[in-house]
Amino acid sequence: MQMMEQPLFGRRVRELRRARGLSQAALAGDELSTGYLSRLESGARQPTERVIAYVAQQLGVDRRVFEAPSSGTALARALSIASSTDGDEAVEGLLSALDRPGSDDPLLRWRALWLVARSWRKRGDTAEELACLEELDRLADTLGLPELRCRARSSLARCLRSTGDTGRAIDVAGRAVGLAREAGLSRPDTAAALMALVSAEAEEGRLPEARAHVDELVGLVGECGGTPLRAEALWSAATVRFRQGHQEAARDHIERAIEGLDSRADVTLWARLRLAAASLYLQSVPPLTGPAAERLKEAESALGYVGTPLLNQELLTLRAHLAFEEARFADARAHLDELHRGEMRLTHRDRLRAGILDGRLLIAEGYGKEGRRHLEALGEEARRAYGVDPSAGEKARRVPGAAGKGTT
């Protein structure tokens, strides 16, 4: 049995007690005196095995949450390296250490898995990220820390939504929001949970619920002007407004998000906001190709420095959409061909949109029967995934500059 190290044990007891809103008297109960518990929390007394078991039971956590990690373990060494670099080799070292015997310290393992999940997300490897986040969620429940449980569920919900599993994403995100409210978690944790819930509800077509939650979100971060948090909240609001059919309000929200964020605060988010604005402009009726082109040019300049496989594919897809709307069909086809040459990283919804564009392009190229068959298959896939029809047939009829066989 590993010895509990002071003052680390006392600090963790105090953090967990305060996170649960317990007084020292409530935690001490009938088994301990408040004076003894106070000395434990200050690190002045070493806990006995009986006391450790009792405190863990009172707090509803596994006793391993109090254990001090050994600085000599392979996982601790790999985590120290990975925490100070973004290189892929460091992440590979973490993965190797996680598979070795002796890497069972729950807090160390949680920190390592969190870094690995972020790396998978950056690479756009959704399957690996999802598996990692599933383990993070289970481990967070074992640790019993509300902050970790909320963060794991918010990230898991976002990943589930990107795969098209919106029903489960709503359930997981809803539990994250409930946990954040119950435990009185920080504004960033609560906002992250709300953003995950809003995104999933909007994807599922549950727009009244999404609108209520996004209004709560914007109100929550209303005083955080110029921060990435407020920019992401406004982006979420733009998405919901657009899907409700309020195109002008959506454009206002996304532009406010762009104008309020300095690239020095978060250059990756700065680029992603411009990709989101370009997508919104291209989906408008009629498509606003001029503003879309301007935002894509800005995003492209930043992605030269912070581009990931996923973001580069998003840029390529939007360039194909822009070329199509400008009746540059050869350019649109070239962009789509380039997109499909690599491993697909796009979210499920973006893959559907790229597929719809492919069908519309086939019609514009004179292959009406093939294009319509392709669009019908995608429409059925969208109905199964989201319970909605993406109006593929209507989009097929609205082909700019189309001419030739099969386009009527």
PDB file of N, CA and C in Angstrom, residues 237-307:
ATOM      1  N   ALA A 237     -23.714  30.909 -30.909  1.00  0.00           N
ATOM      2  CA  ALA A 237     -24.966  31.634 -31.142  1.00  0.00           C
ATOM      3  C   ALA A 237     -25.221  31.827 -32.625  1.00  0.00           C
ATOM      4  N   ALA A 238     -24.166  32.112 -33.392  1.00  0.00           N
ATOM      5  CA  ALA A 238     -24.315  32.279 -34.836  1.00  0.00           C
ATOM      6  C   ALA A 238     -24.825  30.999 -35.484  1.00  0.00           C
ATOM      7  N   THR A 239     -24.299  29.865 -35.047  1.00  0.00           N
ATOM      8  CA  THR A 239     -24.724  28.578 -35.606  1.00  0.00           C
ATOM      9  C   THR A 239     -26.207  28.335 -35.366  1.00  0.00           C
ATOM     10  N   VAL A 240     -26.652  28.587 -34.131  1.00  0.00           N
ATOM     11  CA  VAL A 240     -28.062  28.358 -33.797  1.00  0.00           C
ATOM     12  C   VAL A 240     -28.961  29.320 -34.565  1.00  0.00           C
ATOM     13  N   ARG A 241     -28.593  30.600 -34.617  1.00  0.00           N
ATOM     14  CA  ARG A 241     -29.410  31.572 -35.342  1.00  0.00           C
ATOM     15  C   ARG A 241     -29.526  31.180 -36.817  1.00  0.00           C
ATOM     16  N   PHE A 242     -28.425  30.738 -37.398  1.00  0.00           N
ATOM     17  CA  PHE A 242     -28.448  30.385 -38.815  1.00  0.00           C
ATOM     18  C   PHE A 242     -29.384  29.205 -39.070  1.00  0.00           C
ATOM     19  N   ARG A 243     -29.324  28.210 -38.208  1.00  0.00           N
ATOM     20  CA  ARG A 243     -30.177  27.026 -38.409  1.00  0.00           C
ATOM     21  C   ARG A 243     -31.639  27.328 -38.112  1.00  0.00           C
ATOM     22  N   GLN A 244     -31.886  28.404 -37.382  1.00  0.00           N
ATOM     23  CA  GLN A 244     -33.271  28.847 -37.185  1.00  0.00           C
ATOM     24  C   GLN A 244     -33.768  29.676 -38.361  1.00  0.00           C
ATOM     25  N   GLY A 245     -32.883  29.973 -39.301  1.00  0.00           N
ATOM     26  CA  GLY A 245     -33.264  30.754 -40.470  1.00  0.00           C
ATOM     27  C   GLY A 245     -33.024  32.240 -40.324  1.00  0.00           C
ATOM     28  N   HIS A 246     -32.362  32.654 -39.249  1.00  0.00           N
ATOM     29  CA  HIS A 246     -32.089  34.078 -39.010  1.00  0.00           C
ATOM     30  C   HIS A 246     -30.681  34.395 -39.531  1.00  0.00           C
ATOM     31  N   GLN A 247     -30.558  34.497 -40.841  1.00  0.00           N
ATOM     32  CA  GLN A 247     -29.240  34.607 -41.453  1.00  0.00           C
ATOM     33  C   GLN A 247     -28.528  35.906 -41.088  1.00  0.00           C
ATOM     34  N   GLU A 248     -29.241  37.001 -41.082  1.00  0.00           N
ATOM     35  CA  GLU A 248     -28.611  38.279 -40.773  1.00  0.00           C
ATOM     36  C   GLU A 248     -28.099  38.307 -39.334  1.00  0.00           C
ATOM     37  N   ALA A 249     -28.905  37.792 -38.396  1.00  0.00           N
ATOM     38  CA  ALA A 249     -28.473  37.736 -36.999  1.00  0.00           C
ATOM     39  C   ALA A 249     -27.261  36.823 -36.845  1.00  0.00           C
ATOM     40  N   ALA A 250     -27.248  35.726 -37.586  1.00  0.00           N
ATOM     41  CA  ALA A 250     -26.116  34.806 -37.527  1.00  0.00           C
ATOM     42  C   ALA A 250     -24.842  35.478 -38.020  1.00  0.00           C
ATOM     43  N   ARG A 251     -24.948  36.208 -39.123  1.00  0.00           N
ATOM     44  CA  ARG A 251     -23.771  36.907 -39.649  1.00  0.00           C
ATOM     45  C   ARG A 251     -23.281  37.970 -38.664  1.00  0.00           C
ATOM     46  N   ASP A 252     -24.213  38.626 -37.985  1.00  0.00           N
ATOM     47  CA  ASP A 252     -23.828  39.634 -36.996  1.00  0.00           C
ATOM     48  C   ASP A 252     -23.056  38.994 -35.840  1.00  0.00           C
ATOM     49  N   HIS A 253     -23.518  37.836 -35.373  1.00  0.00           N
ATOM     50  CA  HIS A 253     -22.848  37.166 -34.266  1.00  0.00           C
ATOM     51  C   HIS A 253     -21.443  36.708 -34.651  1.00  0.00           C
ATOM     52  N   ILE A 254     -21.287  36.114 -35.823  1.00  0.00           N
ATOM     53  CA  ILE A 254     -19.969  35.599 -36.200  1.00  0.00           C
ATOM     54  C   ILE A 254     -18.994  36.750 -36.438  1.00  0.00           C
ATOM     55  N   GLU A 255     -19.483  37.852 -36.990  1.00  0.00           N
ATOM     56  CA  GLU A 255     -18.590  38.994 -37.214  1.00  0.00           C
ATOM     57  C   GLU A 255     -18.201  39.657 -35.891  1.00  0.00           C
ATOM     58  N   ARG A 256     -19.116  39.675 -34.925  1.00  0.00           N
ATOM     59  CA  ARG A 256     -18.769  40.198 -33.596  1.00  0.00           C
ATOM     60  C   ARG A 256     -17.702  39.325 -32.938  1.00  0.00           C
ATOM     61  N   ALA A 257     -17.817  38.017 -33.145  1.00  0.00           N
ATOM     62  CA  ALA A 257     -16.804  37.104 -32.606  1.00  0.00           C
ATOM     63  C   ALA A 257     -15.442  37.372 -33.235  1.00  0.00           C
ATOM     64  N   ILE A 258     -15.431  37.592 -34.554  1.00  0.00           N
ATOM     65  CA  ILE A 258     -14.185  37.857 -35.268  1.00  0.00           C
ATOM     66  C   ILE A 258     -13.569  39.184 -34.822  1.00  0.00           C
ATOM     67  N   GLU A 259     -14.396  40.207 -34.771  1.00  0.00           N
ATOM     68  CA  GLU A 259     -13.892  41.541 -34.424  1.00  0.00           C
ATOM     69  C   GLU A 259     -13.400  41.614 -32.982  1.00  0.00           C
ATOM     70  N   GLY A 260     -13.951  40.785 -32.107  1.00  0.00           N
ATOM     71  CA  GLY A 260     -13.599  40.864 -30.696  1.00  0.00           C
ATOM     72  C   GLY A 260     -12.410  40.030 -30.283  1.00  0.00           C
ATOM     73  N   LEU A 261     -11.798  39.292 -31.230  1.00  0.00           N
ATOM     74  CA  LEU A 261     -10.691  38.405 -30.870  1.00  0.00           C
ATOM     75  C   LEU A 261      -9.418  38.812 -31.594  1.00  0.00           C
ATOM     76  N   ASP A 262      -8.406  39.122 -30.838  1.00  0.00           N
ATOM     77  CA  ASP A 262      -7.089  39.433 -31.392  1.00  0.00           C
ATOM     78  C   ASP A 262      -6.374  38.119 -31.698  1.00  0.00           C
ATOM     79  N   SER A 263      -5.683  38.058 -32.819  1.00  0.00           N
ATOM     80  CA  SER A 263      -4.998  36.821 -33.199  1.00  0.00           C
ATOM     81  C   SER A 263      -3.958  36.413 -32.156  1.00  0.00           C
ATOM     82  N   ARG A 264      -3.421  37.373 -31.405  1.00  0.00           N
ATOM     83  CA  ARG A 264      -2.424  37.044 -30.395  1.00  0.00           C
ATOM     84  C   ARG A 264      -3.027  36.287 -29.219  1.00  0.00           C
ATOM     85  N   ALA A 265      -4.334  36.386 -29.033  1.00  0.00           N
ATOM     86  CA  ALA A 265      -4.985  35.662 -27.938  1.00  0.00           C
ATOM     87  C   ALA A 265      -5.090  34.177 -28.249  1.00  0.00           C
ATOM     88  N   ASP A 266      -5.397  33.839 -29.499  1.00  0.00           N
ATOM     89  CA  ASP A 266      -5.530  32.428 -29.913  1.00  0.00           C
ATOM     90  C   ASP A 266      -5.573  32.403 -31.441  1.00  0.00           C
ATOM     91  N   VAL A 267      -4.418  32.208 -32.065  1.00  0.00           N
ATOM     92  CA  VAL A 267      -4.352  32.306 -33.521  1.00  0.00           C
ATOM     93  C   VAL A 267      -5.122  31.170 -34.196  1.00  0.00           C
ATOM     94  N   THR A 268      -5.165  29.996 -33.563  1.00  0.00           N
ATOM     95  CA  THR A 268      -5.914  28.887 -34.160  1.00  0.00           C
ATOM     96  C   THR A 268      -7.404  29.201 -34.180  1.00  0.00           C
ATOM     97  N   LEU A 269      -7.935  29.688 -33.060  1.00  0.00           N
ATOM     98  CA  LEU A 269      -9.341  30.075 -33.025  1.00  0.00           C
ATOM     99  C   LEU A 269      -9.603  31.222 -33.998  1.00  0.00           C
ATOM    100  N   TRP A 270      -8.661  32.158 -34.105  1.00  0.00           N
ATOM    101  CA  TRP A 270      -8.765  33.275 -35.048  1.00  0.00           C
ATOM    102  C   TRP A 270      -8.992  32.738 -36.464  1.00  0.00           C
ATOM    103  N   ALA A 271      -8.260  31.708 -36.852  1.00  0.00           N
ATOM    104  CA  ALA A 271      -8.418  31.115 -38.184  1.00  0.00           C
ATOM    105  C   ALA A 271      -9.724  30.331 -38.294  1.00  0.00           C
ATOM    106  N   ARG A 272     -10.076  29.593 -37.252  1.00  0.00           N
ATOM    107  CA  ARG A 272     -11.297  28.781 -37.295  1.00  0.00           C
ATOM    108  C   ARG A 272     -12.545  29.654 -37.412  1.00  0.00           C
ATOM    109  N   LEU A 273     -12.534  30.810 -36.751  1.00  0.00           N
ATOM    110  CA  LEU A 273     -13.669  31.725 -36.860  1.00  0.00           C
ATOM    111  C   LEU A 273     -13.860  32.187 -38.296  1.00  0.00           C
ATOM    112  N   ARG A 274     -12.783  32.403 -38.996  1.00  0.00           N
ATOM    113  CA  ARG A 274     -12.880  32.844 -40.396  1.00  0.00           C
ATOM    114  C   ARG A 274     -13.360  31.719 -41.300  1.00  0.00           C
ATOM    115  N   LEU A 275     -12.956  30.498 -41.007  1.00  0.00           N
ATOM    116  CA  LEU A 275     -13.506  29.363 -41.751  1.00  0.00           C
ATOM    117  C   LEU A 275     -15.013  29.245 -41.493  1.00  0.00           C
ATOM    118  N   ALA A 276     -15.415  29.426 -40.232  1.00  0.00           N
ATOM    119  CA  ALA A 276     -16.839  29.343 -39.884  1.00  0.00           C
ATOM    120  C   ALA A 276     -17.631  30.440 -40.585  1.00  0.00           C
ATOM    121  N   ALA A 277     -17.076  31.656 -40.637  1.00  0.00           N
ATOM    122  CA  ALA A 277     -17.773  32.758 -41.311  1.00  0.00           C
ATOM    123  C   ALA A 277     -17.908  32.482 -42.798  1.00  0.00           C
ATOM    124  N   ALA A 278     -16.842  31.964 -43.415  1.00  0.00           N
ATOM    125  CA  ALA A 278     -16.908  31.645 -44.841  1.00  0.00           C
ATOM    126  C   ALA A 278     -17.968  30.582 -45.107  1.00  0.00           C
ATOM    127  N   SER A 279     -18.037  29.568 -44.248  1.00  0.00           N
ATOM    128  CA  SER A 279     -19.051  28.526 -44.404  1.00  0.00           C
ATOM    129  C   SER A 279     -20.453  29.107 -44.297  1.00  0.00           C
ATOM    130  N   LEU A 280     -20.661  29.986 -43.330  1.00  0.00           N
ATOM    131  CA  LEU A 280     -21.964  30.614 -43.146  1.00  0.00           C
ATOM    132  C   LEU A 280     -22.350  31.441 -44.372  1.00  0.00           C
ATOM    133  N   TYR A 281     -21.398  32.212 -44.910  1.00  0.00           N
ATOM    134  CA  TYR A 281     -21.679  33.037 -46.087  1.00  0.00           C
ATOM    135  C   TYR A 281     -22.026  32.175 -47.296  1.00  0.00           C
ATOM    136  N   LEU A 282     -21.328  31.047 -47.449  1.00  0.00           N
ATOM    137  CA  LEU A 282     -21.578  30.196 -48.618  1.00  0.00           C
ATOM    138  C   LEU A 282     -22.904  29.446 -48.505  1.00  0.00           C
ATOM    139  N   GLN A 283     -23.385  29.223 -47.282  1.00  0.00           N
ATOM    140  CA  GLN A 283     -24.670  28.552 -47.095  1.00  0.00           C
ATOM    141  C   GLN A 283     -25.840  29.532 -47.103  1.00  0.00           C
ATOM    142  N   SER A 284     -25.552  30.829 -47.125  1.00  0.00           N
ATOM    143  CA  SER A 284     -26.626  31.818 -47.151  1.00  0.00           C
ATOM    144  C   SER A 284     -27.379  31.739 -48.472  1.00  0.00           C
ATOM    145  N   VAL A 285     -28.589  32.256 -48.472  1.00  0.00           N
ATOM    146  CA  VAL A 285     -29.410  32.300 -49.690  1.00  0.00           C
ATOM    147  C   VAL A 285     -29.730  33.757 -49.996  1.00  0.00           C
ATOM    148  N   PRO A 286     -29.137  34.309 -51.096  1.00  0.00           N
ATOM    149  CA  PRO A 286     -28.171  33.650 -51.982  1.00  0.00           C
ATOM    150  C   PRO A 286     -26.785  33.616 -51.354  1.00  0.00           C
ATOM    151  N   PRO A 287     -25.887  32.741 -51.860  1.00  0.00           N
ATOM    152  CA  PRO A 287     -24.534  32.673 -51.307  1.00  0.00           C
ATOM    153  C   PRO A 287     -23.814  34.011 -51.441  1.00  0.00           C
ATOM    154  N   LEU A 288     -23.099  34.397 -50.400  1.00  0.00           N
ATOM    155  CA  LEU A 288     -22.345  35.651 -50.391  1.00  0.00           C
ATOM    156  C   LEU A 288     -20.880  35.325 -50.665  1.00  0.00           C
ATOM    157  N   THR A 289     -20.555  35.205 -51.941  1.00  0.00           N
ATOM    158  CA  THR A 289     -19.233  34.711 -52.325  1.00  0.00           C
ATOM    159  C   THR A 289     -18.121  35.721 -52.033  1.00  0.00           C
ATOM    160  N   GLY A 290     -18.396  37.009 -52.146  1.00  0.00           N
ATOM    161  CA  GLY A 290     -17.370  38.011 -51.895  1.00  0.00           C
ATOM    162  C   GLY A 290     -16.850  37.966 -50.472  1.00  0.00           C
ATOM    163  N   PRO A 291     -17.745  38.127 -49.464  1.00  0.00           N
ATOM    164  CA  PRO A 291     -17.290  38.027 -48.069  1.00  0.00           C
ATOM    165  C   PRO A 291     -16.662  36.670 -47.744  1.00  0.00           C
ATOM    166  N   ALA A 292     -17.203  35.607 -48.351  1.00  0.00           N
ATOM    167  CA  ALA A 292     -16.635  34.273 -48.099  1.00  0.00           C
ATOM    168  C   ALA A 292     -15.199  34.206 -48.588  1.00  0.00           C
ATOM    169  N   ALA A 293     -14.942  34.729 -49.768  1.00  0.00           N
ATOM    170  CA  ALA A 293     -13.590  34.707 -50.326  1.00  0.00           C
ATOM    171  C   ALA A 293     -12.622  35.491 -49.444  1.00  0.00           C
ATOM    172  N   GLU A 294     -13.064  36.631 -48.931  1.00  0.00           N
ATOM    173  CA  GLU A 294     -12.209  37.446 -48.070  1.00  0.00           C
ATOM    174  C   GLU A 294     -11.840  36.692 -46.792  1.00  0.00           C
ATOM    175  N   ARG A 295     -12.823  36.044 -46.167  1.00  0.00           N
ATOM    176  CA  ARG A 295     -12.559  35.320 -44.925  1.00  0.00           C
ATOM    177  C   ARG A 295     -11.671  34.097 -45.174  1.00  0.00           C
ATOM    178  N   LEU A 296     -11.846  33.423 -46.306  1.00  0.00           N
ATOM    179  CA  LEU A 296     -10.991  32.275 -46.616  1.00  0.00           C
ATOM    180  C   LEU A 296      -9.545  32.703 -46.831  1.00  0.00           C
ATOM    181  N   LYS A 297      -9.357  33.847 -47.474  1.00  0.00           N
ATOM    182  CA  LYS A 297      -8.001  34.350 -47.696  1.00  0.00           C
ATOM    183  C   LYS A 297      -7.318  34.655 -46.368  1.00  0.00           C
ATOM    184  N   GLU A 298      -8.058  35.248 -45.428  1.00  0.00           N
ATOM    185  CA  GLU A 298      -7.504  35.537 -44.107  1.00  0.00           C
ATOM    186  C   GLU A 298      -7.151  34.252 -43.365  1.00  0.00           C
ATOM    187  N   ALA A 299      -8.067  33.275 -43.416  1.00  0.00           N
ATOM    188  CA  ALA A 299      -7.826  32.009 -42.724  1.00  0.00           C
ATOM    189  C   ALA A 299      -6.613  31.293 -43.298  1.00  0.00           C
ATOM    190  N   GLU A 300      -6.491  31.322 -44.613  1.00  0.00           N
ATOM    191  CA  GLU A 300      -5.387  30.631 -45.270  1.00  0.00           C
ATOM    192  C   GLU A 300      -4.037  31.199 -44.822  1.00  0.00           C
ATOM    193  N   SER A 301      -3.974  32.503 -44.601  1.00  0.00           N
ATOM    194  CA  SER A 301      -2.718  33.114 -44.173  1.00  0.00           C
ATOM    195  C   SER A 301      -2.292  32.599 -42.800  1.00  0.00           C
ATOM    196  N   ALA A 302      -3.263  32.370 -41.922  1.00  0.00           N
ATOM    197  CA  ALA A 302      -2.941  31.881 -40.577  1.00  0.00           C
ATOM    198  C   ALA A 302      -2.665  30.382 -40.571  1.00  0.00           C
ATOM    199  N   LEU A 303      -3.378  29.627 -41.406  1.00  0.00           N
ATOM    200  CA  LEU A 303      -3.207  28.178 -41.406  1.00  0.00           C
ATOM    201  C   LEU A 303      -1.844  27.761 -41.936  1.00  0.00           C
ATOM    202  N   GLY A 304      -1.162  28.684 -42.610  1.00  0.00           N
ATOM    203  CA  GLY A 304       0.206  28.381 -43.007  1.00  0.00           C
ATOM    204  C   GLY A 304       1.113  28.161 -41.805  1.00  0.00           C
ATOM    205  N   TYR A 305       0.691  28.689 -40.630  1.00  0.00           N
ATOM    206  CA  TYR A 305       1.487  28.558 -39.406  1.00  0.00           C
ATOM    207  C   TYR A 305       0.877  27.566 -38.419  1.00  0.00           C
ATOM    208  N   VAL A 306      -0.443  27.519 -38.341  1.00  0.00           N
ATOM    209  CA  VAL A 306      -1.091  26.685 -37.315  1.00  0.00           C
ATOM    210  C   VAL A 306      -2.012  25.639 -37.925  1.00  0.00           C
ATOM    211  N   GLY A 307      -1.900  25.395 -39.204  1.00  0.00           N
ATOM    212  CA  GLY A 307      -2.791  24.450 -39.859  1.00  0.00           C
ATOM    213  C   GLY A 307      -2.583  23.021 -39.376  1.00  0.00           C
TER     214      GLY A 307
END
